[in-house]
Amino acid sequence: MRLHELLTASARRHPRAVAVHGPEGPVSYAELDALADRYAAALTARGVRPGDRVVIWSHKGVRTVAVMQAALRTGAIYVPVTGSNPPARLTRITSSAAPALVVADPEAAERARPGWDGVPLVTFGELLEGAPAGASASAHESAPDDPAYILYTSGSTGDPKGVCISHRNALAFVEWAVAELDVGPDDRLSNHAPFNFDLSVFDLYAAFAAGAAVHLVPQEMAYAPAQLAQFMREREITVWYSVPSALSLMIREGGLLDEEPPPALRACVFAGEPFAIHHVQALRTRWPKVRLLNWYGPTETNVCTSYEVTDADLERTGALPIGVACSGDEVTLDPPGAEEGEVVVTGPTVMLGYWGGEPHTGPYRTGDLARRDGEGRLHYVGRRDHMVKIRGHRIELGEIESAIGSLDTVADVAVLVAGSGLEATLHAVVVPAPEGRPSLLNVKRCCAERLPTYMIIDRLHVQDDLPRTANGKLDRPLLAAKIEAGEL
């Protein structure tokens, strides 16, 4: 089985069932299969060959999904780039990926074309116009370890890094996830994440594997809490998957828990960052029949551990575990036998490597720190690169965030360091919960009850929200810059 064969198989089994419901409306499996075939013929007519890269610079929509599938059918590698990304970032990605073609939304193409001297750039409509009438493409026989797609993430050097994922990598996760959640043809999955974010792999391919429908959340709605809560109900979503910050926003400002549980919802999955425990407990209390799962894994491995929330977590005071290994992977800590160590992943989901670099071999070192409890479950501690030293003491910022996040008055929190040496200070930036507004005294007291004295914060900043990247994760560099500039 290859990744694109999930769609073609479901199109044979469920031709009239809804495959994707996008801004254009719903399309059936038969319609999506036919559209992907037309685009595959168009790509071939444009000279795209097996192993070539096709950059898709667009907002989410049916045609975007169709071109992704078309690229796979020709043996090409698709590279999704969110339409809101500026031309300058597109140029950096194309410089790295060296694609044969860039396919773009009309408005994106219009922004880029003045001064564009890169690879051929066409709109979706122009691509189809170039295909021979009635042409269809014959599917390329990709090998399981051939690259399927490249997801560009922010690199530590400032240049985007292309995480190269094979058919085998993606299918190992998708097949596990479909079985774990028992996804079937009657399910309706949400797609909250942009296509360049690894969360979207589950949304699209779990749906295609099961013959289910995937409902695309428009980008302009991604952080509109009331609209998201309404979307969940009106589309009768059965399996929701998003970053925790989206769910927190829906709880705080979207009235998500003000009504009875969404009747169709049976599973709510979250990943990408820690989820405030009081929000997890609120969901468990208000939605006792909805499965809640915390998934963990960097883009380089997709989901490699999983933890399912139980009633016992209602008494928990710290963050949820990230759980145990899944997707056929083995997850260990380094150094072996240590109480705490770096998360290391071995198994079928580990990436081929970074595009343009040496192939990755052996285990993948995540850079994340975790500890294993007496029941064998992993608990996320933080990032190696968030480990700082203040006045000689090593401090993991995530541990302070976990402590402050336990307060009922805190909906979201980020802790950062400003200054250096003896002048270094710990700053907590918090979003208040509906229950009240935290004070510096309360936050300091909370830290003092849970942490060593050198980990007690020095400054508190209360904000309406925390800055987020396009993928919905905390934008630490922007927040640090605002603190250093005295803008908070």
JSON list of N, CA and C in Angstrom, two decimals, residues 185-229:
[
{"chain": "A", "resi": 185, "resn": "PRO", "atom": "N", "xyz": [-16.18, 4.49, 7.97]},
{"chain": "A", "resi": 185, "resn": "PRO", "atom": "CA", "xyz": [-16.75, 5.31, 6.90]},
{"chain": "A", "resi": 185, "resn": "PRO", "atom": "C", "xyz": [-17.83, 6.30, 7.37]},
{"chain": "A", "resi": 186, "resn": "ASP", "atom": "N", "xyz": [-18.37, 6.09, 8.55]},
{"chain": "A", "resi": 186, "resn": "ASP", "atom": "CA", "xyz": [-19.39, 7.02, 9.05]},
{"chain": "A", "resi": 186, "resn": "ASP", "atom": "C", "xyz": [-18.80, 8.20, 9.81]},
{"chain": "A", "resi": 187, "resn": "ASP", "atom": "N", "xyz": [-17.49, 8.20, 9.99]},
{"chain": "A", "resi": 187, "resn": "ASP", "atom": "CA", "xyz": [-16.86, 9.27, 10.77]},
{"chain": "A", "resi": 187, "resn": "ASP", "atom": "C", "xyz": [-16.72, 10.55, 9.95]},
{"chain": "A", "resi": 188, "resn": "ARG", "atom": "N", "xyz": [-16.67, 11.66, 10.68]},
{"chain": "A", "resi": 188, "resn": "ARG", "atom": "CA", "xyz": [-16.41, 12.99, 10.11]},
{"chain": "A", "resi": 188, "resn": "ARG", "atom": "C", "xyz": [-15.27, 13.59, 10.93]},
{"chain": "A", "resi": 189, "resn": "LEU", "atom": "N", "xyz": [-14.10, 13.69, 10.29]},
{"chain": "A", "resi": 189, "resn": "LEU", "atom": "CA", "xyz": [-12.91, 14.19, 10.96]},
{"chain": "A", "resi": 189, "resn": "LEU", "atom": "C", "xyz": [-12.75, 15.68, 10.68]},
{"chain": "A", "resi": 190, "resn": "SER", "atom": "N", "xyz": [-12.29, 16.41, 11.68]},
{"chain": "A", "resi": 190, "resn": "SER", "atom": "CA", "xyz": [-11.97, 17.81, 11.46]},
{"chain": "A", "resi": 190, "resn": "SER", "atom": "C", "xyz": [-10.55, 17.93, 10.93]},
{"chain": "A", "resi": 191, "resn": "ASN", "atom": "N", "xyz": [-10.28, 19.00, 10.22]},
{"chain": "A", "resi": 191, "resn": "ASN", "atom": "CA", "xyz": [-8.89, 19.33, 9.85]},
{"chain": "A", "resi": 191, "resn": "ASN", "atom": "C", "xyz": [-8.64, 20.77, 10.26]},
{"chain": "A", "resi": 192, "resn": "HIS", "atom": "N", "xyz": [-8.05, 20.95, 11.44]},
{"chain": "A", "resi": 192, "resn": "HIS", "atom": "CA", "xyz": [-7.77, 22.27, 11.97]},
{"chain": "A", "resi": 192, "resn": "HIS", "atom": "C", "xyz": [-6.40, 22.77, 11.52]},
{"chain": "A", "resi": 193, "resn": "ALA", "atom": "N", "xyz": [-5.42, 21.89, 11.44]},
{"chain": "A", "resi": 193, "resn": "ALA", "atom": "CA", "xyz": [-4.04, 22.28, 11.15]},
{"chain": "A", "resi": 193, "resn": "ALA", "atom": "C", "xyz": [-3.85, 22.60, 9.68]},
{"chain": "A", "resi": 194, "resn": "PRO", "atom": "N", "xyz": [-2.94, 23.53, 9.36]},
{"chain": "A", "resi": 194, "resn": "PRO", "atom": "CA", "xyz": [-2.59, 23.75, 7.95]},
{"chain": "A", "resi": 194, "resn": "PRO", "atom": "C", "xyz": [-1.88, 22.52, 7.40]},
{"chain": "A", "resi": 195, "resn": "PHE", "atom": "N", "xyz": [-1.87, 22.38, 6.08]},
{"chain": "A", "resi": 195, "resn": "PHE", "atom": "CA", "xyz": [-1.33, 21.17, 5.46]},
{"chain": "A", "resi": 195, "resn": "PHE", "atom": "C", "xyz": [0.18, 21.04, 5.61]},
{"chain": "A", "resi": 196, "resn": "ASN", "atom": "N", "xyz": [0.89, 22.12, 5.94]},
{"chain": "A", "resi": 196, "resn": "ASN", "atom": "CA", "xyz": [2.33, 22.02, 6.15]},
{"chain": "A", "resi": 196, "resn": "ASN", "atom": "C", "xyz": [2.67, 21.60, 7.59]},
{"chain": "A", "resi": 197, "resn": "PHE", "atom": "N", "xyz": [1.66, 21.34, 8.40]},
{"chain": "A", "resi": 197, "resn": "PHE", "atom": "CA", "xyz": [1.83, 20.95, 9.80]},
{"chain": "A", "resi": 197, "resn": "PHE", "atom": "C", "xyz": [1.48, 19.47, 9.90]},
{"chain": "A", "resi": 198, "resn": "ASP", "atom": "N", "xyz": [2.29, 18.69, 10.63]},
{"chain": "A", "resi": 198, "resn": "ASP", "atom": "CA", "xyz": [2.12, 17.23, 10.61]},
{"chain": "A", "resi": 198, "resn": "ASP", "atom": "C", "xyz": [0.81, 16.74, 11.19]},
{"chain": "A", "resi": 199, "resn": "LEU", "atom": "N", "xyz": [0.11, 17.56, 11.98]},
{"chain": "A", "resi": 199, "resn": "LEU", "atom": "CA", "xyz": [-1.20, 17.12, 12.48]},
{"chain": "A", "resi": 199, "resn": "LEU", "atom": "C", "xyz": [-2.17, 16.82, 11.34]},
{"chain": "A", "resi": 200, "resn": "SER", "atom": "N", "xyz": [-2.01, 17.51, 10.21]},
{"chain": "A", "resi": 200, "resn": "SER", "atom": "CA", "xyz": [-2.94, 17.33, 9.10]},
{"chain": "A", "resi": 200, "resn": "SER", "atom": "C", "xyz": [-2.82, 15.95, 8.45]},
{"chain": "A", "resi": 201, "resn": "VAL", "atom": "N", "xyz": [-1.70, 15.27, 8.67]},
{"chain": "A", "resi": 201, "resn": "VAL", "atom": "CA", "xyz": [-1.52, 13.94, 8.08]},
{"chain": "A", "resi": 201, "resn": "VAL", "atom": "C", "xyz": [-2.59, 12.98, 8.59]},
{"chain": "A", "resi": 202, "resn": "PHE", "atom": "N", "xyz": [-2.89, 13.05, 9.88]},
{"chain": "A", "resi": 202, "resn": "PHE", "atom": "CA", "xyz": [-3.96, 12.21, 10.42]},
{"chain": "A", "resi": 202, "resn": "PHE", "atom": "C", "xyz": [-5.29, 12.58, 9.80]},
{"chain": "A", "resi": 203, "resn": "ASP", "atom": "N", "xyz": [-5.62, 13.86, 9.80]},
{"chain": "A", "resi": 203, "resn": "ASP", "atom": "CA", "xyz": [-6.92, 14.32, 9.32]},
{"chain": "A", "resi": 203, "resn": "ASP", "atom": "C", "xyz": [-7.23, 13.78, 7.93]},
{"chain": "A", "resi": 204, "resn": "LEU", "atom": "N", "xyz": [-6.29, 13.97, 7.01]},
{"chain": "A", "resi": 204, "resn": "LEU", "atom": "CA", "xyz": [-6.51, 13.59, 5.62]},
{"chain": "A", "resi": 204, "resn": "LEU", "atom": "C", "xyz": [-6.44, 12.08, 5.42]},
{"chain": "A", "resi": 205, "resn": "TYR", "atom": "N", "xyz": [-5.34, 11.48, 5.87]},
{"chain": "A", "resi": 205, "resn": "TYR", "atom": "CA", "xyz": [-5.10, 10.10, 5.47]},
{"chain": "A", "resi": 205, "resn": "TYR", "atom": "C", "xyz": [-5.84, 9.08, 6.33]},
{"chain": "A", "resi": 206, "resn": "ALA", "atom": "N", "xyz": [-6.17, 9.42, 7.57]},
{"chain": "A", "resi": 206, "resn": "ALA", "atom": "CA", "xyz": [-7.03, 8.52, 8.35]},
{"chain": "A", "resi": 206, "resn": "ALA", "atom": "C", "xyz": [-8.43, 8.50, 7.72]},
{"chain": "A", "resi": 207, "resn": "ALA", "atom": "N", "xyz": [-8.89, 9.67, 7.26]},
{"chain": "A", "resi": 207, "resn": "ALA", "atom": "CA", "xyz": [-10.19, 9.73, 6.58]},
{"chain": "A", "resi": 207, "resn": "ALA", "atom": "C", "xyz": [-10.16, 8.88, 5.31]},
{"chain": "A", "resi": 208, "resn": "PHE", "atom": "N", "xyz": [-9.11, 9.06, 4.50]},
{"chain": "A", "resi": 208, "resn": "PHE", "atom": "CA", "xyz": [-9.03, 8.33, 3.23]},
{"chain": "A", "resi": 208, "resn": "PHE", "atom": "C", "xyz": [-8.90, 6.82, 3.47]},
{"chain": "A", "resi": 209, "resn": "ALA", "atom": "N", "xyz": [-8.17, 6.43, 4.52]},
{"chain": "A", "resi": 209, "resn": "ALA", "atom": "CA", "xyz": [-7.99, 5.01, 4.81]},
{"chain": "A", "resi": 209, "resn": "ALA", "atom": "C", "xyz": [-9.31, 4.34, 5.17]},
{"chain": "A", "resi": 210, "resn": "ALA", "atom": "N", "xyz": [-10.19, 5.10, 5.85]},
{"chain": "A", "resi": 210, "resn": "ALA", "atom": "CA", "xyz": [-11.45, 4.53, 6.33]},
{"chain": "A", "resi": 210, "resn": "ALA", "atom": "C", "xyz": [-12.64, 4.83, 5.43]},
{"chain": "A", "resi": 211, "resn": "GLY", "atom": "N", "xyz": [-12.45, 5.68, 4.42]},
{"chain": "A", "resi": 211, "resn": "GLY", "atom": "CA", "xyz": [-13.59, 6.10, 3.62]},
{"chain": "A", "resi": 211, "resn": "GLY", "atom": "C", "xyz": [-14.47, 7.10, 4.36]},
{"chain": "A", "resi": 212, "resn": "ALA", "atom": "N", "xyz": [-13.86, 7.81, 5.34]},
{"chain": "A", "resi": 212, "resn": "ALA", "atom": "CA", "xyz": [-14.59, 8.81, 6.13]},
{"chain": "A", "resi": 212, "resn": "ALA", "atom": "C", "xyz": [-14.50, 10.17, 5.43]},
{"chain": "A", "resi": 213, "resn": "ALA", "atom": "N", "xyz": [-15.17, 11.16, 6.01]},
{"chain": "A", "resi": 213, "resn": "ALA", "atom": "CA", "xyz": [-15.14, 12.53, 5.47]},
{"chain": "A", "resi": 213, "resn": "ALA", "atom": "C", "xyz": [-14.22, 13.38, 6.33]},
{"chain": "A", "resi": 214, "resn": "VAL", "atom": "N", "xyz": [-13.45, 14.26, 5.68]},
{"chain": "A", "resi": 214, "resn": "VAL", "atom": "CA", "xyz": [-12.62, 15.21, 6.41]},
{"chain": "A", "resi": 214, "resn": "VAL", "atom": "C", "xyz": [-13.14, 16.61, 6.11]},
{"chain": "A", "resi": 215, "resn": "HIS", "atom": "N", "xyz": [-13.40, 17.37, 7.17]},
{"chain": "A", "resi": 215, "resn": "HIS", "atom": "CA", "xyz": [-13.96, 18.72, 7.05]},
{"chain": "A", "resi": 215, "resn": "HIS", "atom": "C", "xyz": [-12.85, 19.73, 7.32]},
{"chain": "A", "resi": 216, "resn": "LEU", "atom": "N", "xyz": [-12.52, 20.52, 6.30]},
{"chain": "A", "resi": 216, "resn": "LEU", "atom": "CA", "xyz": [-11.42, 21.47, 6.39]},
{"chain": "A", "resi": 216, "resn": "LEU", "atom": "C", "xyz": [-11.86, 22.74, 7.11]},
{"chain": "A", "resi": 217, "resn": "VAL", "atom": "N", "xyz": [-11.16, 23.08, 8.19]},
{"chain": "A", "resi": 217, "resn": "VAL", "atom": "CA", "xyz": [-11.44, 24.34, 8.90]},
{"chain": "A", "resi": 217, "resn": "VAL", "atom": "C", "xyz": [-10.75, 25.46, 8.12]},
{"chain": "A", "resi": 218, "resn": "PRO", "atom": "N", "xyz": [-11.48, 26.46, 7.62]},
{"chain": "A", "resi": 218, "resn": "PRO", "atom": "CA", "xyz": [-10.84, 27.55, 6.88]},
{"chain": "A", "resi": 218, "resn": "PRO", "atom": "C", "xyz": [-9.82, 28.27, 7.75]},
{"chain": "A", "resi": 219, "resn": "GLN", "atom": "N", "xyz": [-8.78, 28.77, 7.13]},
{"chain": "A", "resi": 219, "resn": "GLN", "atom": "CA", "xyz": [-7.69, 29.41, 7.87]},
{"chain": "A", "resi": 219, "resn": "GLN", "atom": "C", "xyz": [-8.21, 30.59, 8.71]},
{"chain": "A", "resi": 220, "resn": "GLU", "atom": "N", "xyz": [-9.15, 31.37, 8.14]},
{"chain": "A", "resi": 220, "resn": "GLU", "atom": "CA", "xyz": [-9.63, 32.54, 8.88]},
{"chain": "A", "resi": 220, "resn": "GLU", "atom": "C", "xyz": [-10.44, 32.15, 10.12]},
{"chain": "A", "resi": 221, "resn": "MET", "atom": "N", "xyz": [-10.82, 30.88, 10.22]},
{"chain": "A", "resi": 221, "resn": "MET", "atom": "CA", "xyz": [-11.59, 30.41, 11.37]},
{"chain": "A", "resi": 221, "resn": "MET", "atom": "C", "xyz": [-10.71, 29.72, 12.40]},
{"chain": "A", "resi": 222, "resn": "ALA", "atom": "N", "xyz": [-9.44, 29.49, 12.07]},
{"chain": "A", "resi": 222, "resn": "ALA", "atom": "CA", "xyz": [-8.59, 28.62, 12.87]},
{"chain": "A", "resi": 222, "resn": "ALA", "atom": "C", "xyz": [-8.49, 29.05, 14.33]},
{"chain": "A", "resi": 223, "resn": "TYR", "atom": "N", "xyz": [-8.53, 30.35, 14.60]},
{"chain": "A", "resi": 223, "resn": "TYR", "atom": "CA", "xyz": [-8.47, 30.83, 15.98]},
{"chain": "A", "resi": 223, "resn": "TYR", "atom": "C", "xyz": [-9.62, 31.79, 16.28]},
{"chain": "A", "resi": 224, "resn": "ALA", "atom": "N", "xyz": [-10.79, 31.49, 15.70]},
{"chain": "A", "resi": 224, "resn": "ALA", "atom": "CA", "xyz": [-12.03, 32.19, 16.00]},
{"chain": "A", "resi": 224, "resn": "ALA", "atom": "C", "xyz": [-12.84, 31.25, 16.88]},
{"chain": "A", "resi": 225, "resn": "PRO", "atom": "N", "xyz": [-12.75, 31.38, 18.21]},
{"chain": "A", "resi": 225, "resn": "PRO", "atom": "CA", "xyz": [-13.24, 30.33, 19.11]},
{"chain": "A", "resi": 225, "resn": "PRO", "atom": "C", "xyz": [-14.72, 30.01, 18.98]},
{"chain": "A", "resi": 226, "resn": "ALA", "atom": "N", "xyz": [-15.58, 31.01, 18.88]},
{"chain": "A", "resi": 226, "resn": "ALA", "atom": "CA", "xyz": [-17.02, 30.73, 18.78]},
{"chain": "A", "resi": 226, "resn": "ALA", "atom": "C", "xyz": [-17.34, 30.02, 17.47]},
{"chain": "A", "resi": 227, "resn": "GLN", "atom": "N", "xyz": [-16.69, 30.44, 16.39]},
{"chain": "A", "resi": 227, "resn": "GLN", "atom": "CA", "xyz": [-16.94, 29.80, 15.10]},
{"chain": "A", "resi": 227, "resn": "GLN", "atom": "C", "xyz": [-16.43, 28.35, 15.09]},
{"chain": "A", "resi": 228, "resn": "LEU", "atom": "N", "xyz": [-15.30, 28.11, 15.76]},
{"chain": "A", "resi": 228, "resn": "LEU", "atom": "CA", "xyz": [-14.78, 26.74, 15.83]},
{"chain": "A", "resi": 228, "resn": "LEU", "atom": "C", "xyz": [-15.74, 25.83, 16.60]},
{"chain": "A", "resi": 229, "resn": "ALA", "atom": "N", "xyz": [-16.23, 26.32, 17.73]},
{"chain": "A", "resi": 229, "resn": "ALA", "atom": "CA", "xyz": [-17.18, 25.52, 18.52]},
{"chain": "A", "resi": 229, "resn": "ALA", "atom": "C", "xyz": [-18.44, 25.24, 17.72]}
]
